[in-house]
CSV table of C-alpha atoms in Angstrom, one decimal:
chain,number,residue,atom,x,y,z
D,456,ALA,CA,77.6,94.3,96.0
D,457,GLN,CA,78.1,97.7,94.5
D,458,SER,CA,78.2,98.4,90.8
D,459,VAL,CA,78.2,101.3,88.4
D,460,THR,CA,77.0,101.6,84.8
D,461,GLN,CA,77.6,104.4,82.4
D,462,PRO,CA,75.3,103.6,79.4
D,463,ASP,CA,77.1,105.9,77.0
D,464,ILE,CA,80.5,104.8,75.8
D,465,HIS,CA,81.1,107.8,73.7
D,466,ILE,CA,79.3,111.2,73.3
D,467,THR,CA,80.0,114.0,70.8
D,468,VAL,CA,78.7,117.5,71.4
D,469,SER,CA,79.2,120.8,69.8
D,470,GLU,CA,81.1,123.5,71.7
D,471,GLY,CA,78.6,125.7,73.6
D,472,ALA,CA,75.9,122.9,73.7
D,473,SER,CA,74.7,121.4,76.9
D,474,LEU,CA,75.9,118.1,78.2
D,475,GLU,CA,74.5,115.3,80.3
D,476,LEU,CA,76.4,112.1,81.1
D,477,ARG,CA,74.5,109.3,82.7
D,478,CYS,CA,75.5,107.2,85.6
D,479,ASN,CA,73.4,104.5,87.4
D,480,TYR,CA,74.5,102.6,90.5
D,481,SER,CA,73.5,99.6,92.4
D,482,TYR,CA,73.8,99.7,96.2
D,483,GLY,CA,71.4,98.9,99.0
D,484,ALA,CA,71.7,102.1,101.0
D,485,THR,CA,72.7,105.7,100.1
D,486,PRO,CA,76.2,105.5,98.6
D,487,TYR,CA,78.9,107.9,98.3
D,488,LEU,CA,79.0,109.0,94.6
D,489,PHE,CA,81.9,110.6,92.7
D,490,TRP,CA,82.6,111.9,89.2
D,491,TYR,CA,86.2,112.0,88.0
D,492,VAL,CA,87.6,113.4,84.8
D,493,GLN,CA,90.6,112.1,82.9
D,494,SER,CA,92.3,114.3,80.3
D,495,PRO,CA,94.3,112.5,77.6
D,496,GLY,CA,97.5,111.1,79.1
D,497,GLN,CA,96.7,112.2,82.6
D,498,GLY,CA,95.5,110.7,85.8
D,499,LEU,CA,92.0,111.2,87.2
D,500,GLN,CA,90.8,114.3,88.9
D,501,LEU,CA,87.8,114.7,91.1
D,502,LEU,CA,85.0,116.9,89.6
D,503,LEU,CA,82.5,116.5,92.4
D,504,LYS,CA,81.1,114.1,95.0
D,505,TYR,CA,77.8,113.4,96.9
D,506,PHE,CA,77.4,112.1,100.4
D,507,SER,CA,74.1,113.5,101.7
D,508,GLY,CA,72.0,116.6,101.9
D,509,ASP,CA,71.2,118.7,98.8
D,510,THR,CA,70.8,116.3,95.9
D,511,LEU,CA,72.2,118.9,93.4
D,512,VAL,CA,76.0,119.1,93.8
D,513,GLN,CA,78.2,121.7,92.3
D,514,GLY,CA,81.7,120.8,91.2
D,515,ILE,CA,84.7,122.3,89.5
D,516,LYS,CA,84.9,123.6,85.9
D,517,GLY,CA,81.2,124.4,85.9
D,518,PHE,CA,79.9,120.9,86.3
D,519,GLU,CA,77.0,119.8,88.5
D,520,ALA,CA,75.4,116.5,89.2
D,521,GLU,CA,72.0,115.5,90.6
D,522,PHE,CA,71.4,112.5,92.8
D,523,LYS,CA,68.1,110.8,92.2
D,524,ARG,CA,67.5,108.0,94.7
D,525,SER,CA,64.3,106.8,92.9
D,526,GLN,CA,66.2,106.2,89.7
D,527,SER,CA,69.5,105.1,91.3
D,528,SER,CA,71.2,107.8,89.2
D,529,PHE,CA,73.8,110.4,89.5
D,530,ASN,CA,74.0,112.2,86.2
D,531,LEU,CA,76.6,114.8,85.4
D,532,ARG,CA,75.6,118.0,83.6
D,533,LYS,CA,77.2,121.2,82.2
D,534,PRO,CA,75.1,123.9,80.6
D,535,SER,CA,77.7,125.0,78.0
D,536,VAL,CA,80.6,122.7,76.9
D,537,HIS,CA,84.1,124.1,76.1
D,538,TRP,CA,86.6,122.4,73.8
D,539,SER,CA,88.8,121.7,76.8
D,540,ASP,CA,86.1,119.5,78.3
D,541,ALA,CA,87.0,116.7,75.9
D,542,ALA,CA,88.1,113.9,78.1
D,543,GLU,CA,87.0,110.6,79.7
D,544,TYR,CA,84.5,110.8,82.5
D,545,PHE,CA,84.2,108.2,85.2
D,546,CYS,CA,81.4,107.8,87.7
D,547,ALA,CA,82.3,105.9,90.9
D,548,VAL,CA,80.5,104.6,94.0
D,549,GLY,CA,81.8,104.1,97.5
D,550,ALA,CA,80.1,103.3,100.8
D,551,PRO,CA,80.5,104.1,104.5
D,552,SER,CA,83.2,102.1,106.2
D,553,TYR,CA,84.3,100.7,102.9
D,554,ASP,CA,87.8,101.6,101.8
D,555,LYS,CA,87.3,100.8,98.2
D,556,VAL,CA,85.6,102.7,95.3
D,557,ILE,CA,84.0,101.0,92.3
D,558,PHE,CA,84.4,102.8,89.0
D,559,GLY,CA,82.1,102.7,86.0
D,560,PRO,CA,83.5,101.9,82.5
D,561,GLY,CA,83.7,105.6,81.6
D,562,THR,CA,82.2,107.9,78.9
D,563,SER,CA,84.5,109.4,76.4
D,564,LEU,CA,83.5,113.0,75.4
D,565,SER,CA,84.4,114.6,72.1
D,566,VAL,CA,83.7,118.3,71.5
D,567,ILE,CA,83.2,119.7,68.0
D,568,PRO,CA,84.5,123.3,67.6
R,1373,ASN,CA,103.8,119.3,97.1
R,1374,ALA,CA,104.1,116.7,94.3
R,1375,GLY,CA,100.9,114.7,95.2
R,1376,VAL,CA,101.2,111.2,93.8
R,1377,THR,CA,104.2,110.3,91.7
R,1378,GLN,CA,104.7,107.2,89.6
R,1379,THR,CA,107.7,105.8,87.8
R,1380,PRO,CA,108.3,104.9,85.1
R,1381,LYS,CA,105.9,106.6,82.8
R,1382,PHE,CA,106.4,104.1,80.0
R,1383,GLN,CA,107.7,100.5,79.9
R,1384,VAL,CA,108.0,97.8,77.3
R,1385,LEU,CA,108.6,94.2,78.6
R,1386,LYS,CA,109.0,90.9,77.0
R,1387,THR,CA,106.8,88.0,78.1
R,1388,GLY,CA,108.3,86.5,81.3
R,1389,GLN,CA,110.3,89.5,82.4
R,1390,SER,CA,109.7,91.1,85.7
R,1391,MET,CA,109.5,94.7,86.8
R,1392,THR,CA,108.4,96.9,89.7
R,1393,LEU,CA,106.2,100.0,89.3
R,1394,GLN,CA,106.9,102.6,91.9
R,1395,CYS,CA,104.4,104.9,93.6
R,1396,ALA,CA,104.9,107.6,96.2
R,1397,GLN,CA,102.7,110.2,97.8
R,1398,ASP,CA,103.6,113.2,100.0
R,1399,MET,CA,100.1,113.9,101.4
R,1400,ASN,CA,100.5,111.8,104.5
R,1401,HIS,CA,97.7,109.5,103.3
R,1402,ASN,CA,97.1,106.2,105.0
R,1403,SER,CA,95.3,104.4,102.1
R,1404,MET,CA,97.0,103.6,98.8
R,1405,TYR,CA,95.7,101.8,95.7
R,1406,TRP,CA,96.8,100.2,92.4
R,1407,TYR,CA,94.5,100.1,89.5
R,1408,ARG,CA,94.7,99.0,85.9
R,1409,GLN,CA,92.8,100.8,83.1
R,1410,ASP,CA,91.8,99.0,80.0
R,1411,PRO,CA,89.5,100.3,77.2
R,1412,GLY,CA,85.8,99.9,78.0
R,1413,MET,CA,86.5,98.5,81.5
R,1414,GLY,CA,87.1,101.6,83.6
R,1415,LEU,CA,89.5,101.2,86.5
R,1416,ARG,CA,89.9,97.9,88.1
R,1417,LEU,CA,91.4,97.6,91.5
R,1418,ILE,CA,94.5,95.3,91.7
R,1419,TYR,CA,95.6,95.7,95.3
R,1420,TYR,CA,95.1,98.3,98.0
R,1421,SER,CA,96.7,99.1,101.4
R,1422,ALA,CA,94.6,100.7,104.1
R,1423,SER,CA,97.7,101.5,106.2
R,1424,GLU,CA,101.4,100.9,106.4
R,1425,GLY,CA,102.1,97.2,106.8
R,1426,THR,CA,98.7,96.0,105.4
R,1427,THR,CA,97.7,95.0,101.9
R,1428,ASP,CA,94.6,93.4,100.5
R,1429,LYS,CA,93.6,92.0,97.1
R,1430,GLY,CA,91.3,93.9,94.9
R,1431,GLU,CA,89.3,92.7,91.9
R,1432,VAL,CA,92.1,91.5,89.7
R,1433,PRO,CA,95.2,90.6,91.8
R,1434,ASN,CA,96.4,87.5,89.9
R,1435,GLY,CA,99.9,88.0,88.5
R,1436,TYR,CA,100.8,90.9,90.8
R,1437,ASN,CA,102.3,91.5,94.1
R,1438,VAL,CA,102.6,94.6,96.2
R,1439,SER,CA,104.7,96.1,98.9
R,1440,ARG,CA,103.8,98.9,101.3
R,1441,LEU,CA,107.3,99.9,102.0
R,1442,ASN,CA,106.4,102.8,104.3
R,1443,LYS,CA,103.6,105.3,104.6
R,1444,ARG,CA,104.7,107.1,101.5
R,1445,GLU,CA,105.5,104.3,99.1
R,1446,PHE,CA,103.4,101.5,97.6
R,1447,SER,CA,105.0,99.4,94.8
R,1448,LEU,CA,103.5,96.9,92.3
R,1449,ARG,CA,105.5,94.0,91.0
R,1450,LEU,CA,105.0,91.8,88.0
R,1451,GLU,CA,107.0,88.7,88.6
R,1452,SER,CA,106.5,87.2,85.1
R,1453,ALA,CA,104.8,89.6,82.7
R,1454,ALA,CA,102.2,88.4,80.3
R,1455,PRO,CA,100.7,90.1,77.3
R,1456,SER,CA,97.4,90.3,79.2
R,1457,GLN,CA,99.0,92.7,81.6
R,1458,THR,CA,99.5,95.3,78.9
R,1459,SER,CA,97.6,98.2,80.4
R,1460,VAL,CA,97.8,101.6,82.0
R,1461,TYR,CA,98.5,101.4,85.7
R,1462,PHE,CA,97.4,104.1,88.1
R,1463,CYS,CA,98.4,104.5,91.7
R,1464,ALA,CA,96.1,106.5,94.0
R,1465,SER,CA,96.0,107.6,97.6
R,1466,ARG,CA,93.4,108.7,100.0
R,1467,ALA,CA,93.2,110.1,103.5
R,1468,SER,CA,91.4,107.3,105.5
R,1469,GLY,CA,89.0,107.7,108.4
R,1470,ASN,CA,86.2,108.7,106.1
R,1471,SER,CA,85.4,106.8,102.9
R,1472,TYR,CA,83.9,110.0,101.6
R,1473,ASN,CA,87.4,111.3,101.0
R,1474,GLU,CA,88.4,111.6,97.4
R,1475,GLN,CA,91.3,109.6,95.9
R,1476,PHE,CA,94.2,111.4,94.4
R,1477,PHE,CA,95.8,109.8,91.3
R,1478,GLY,CA,99.2,109.7,89.8
R,1479,PRO,CA,99.8,110.3,86.1
R,1480,GLY,CA,100.0,106.6,85.3
R,1481,THR,CA,102.4,104.0,83.8
R,1482,ARG,CA,101.8,102.8,80.3
R,1483,LEU,CA,103.0,99.2,80.2
R,1484,THR,CA,103.3,97.0,77.0
R,1485,VAL,CA,104.1,93.3,77.2
R,1486,LEU,CA,105.3,91.8,74.0
């Protein structure tokens, strides 16, 4: 069965600092991996996704993520955080021929001006 | 193009009352989903529908029923609301045929059961 863990429940960073949000998954083969962002009071929006190929994936809003098969990880990064990045971030895993996606518990990001 | 819409945005129920949450999408997607979001638990799948006329249980289906009225609409019904169903409910849709396709989410319904 697939599962997703996000070890950090809450992270606080200063504006302009770099950011890394961790995501680990459990799946027997290469999964489909997603990062979604949820701004306060809003639905979820896709930041980026990985299927195959280049293990470094670029997304919207200046985010990127790196797939590391050996570590079963798909960590999200941003070199310089903006105050508007304060939100909840969810990692999710899917699989070929599988119509459902499993979401992690989320990491809440606070940004100090 | 409105994407995924949900009604109502907020609702307060008393224990035992019933209600239906409405969801509609205008992207011609085949697959639709209902999730609940609770603090520290991420999104948990309640029910999903891979196509018009089909529905399947997700991770937490107890206490809920769904109807895929047509390709656009997917409703979630609480027959007898319980305080444990206090949550934020999200509807999502996805173009099927490739599970790599992203899900598009509605703005959510915040439900409180007293």
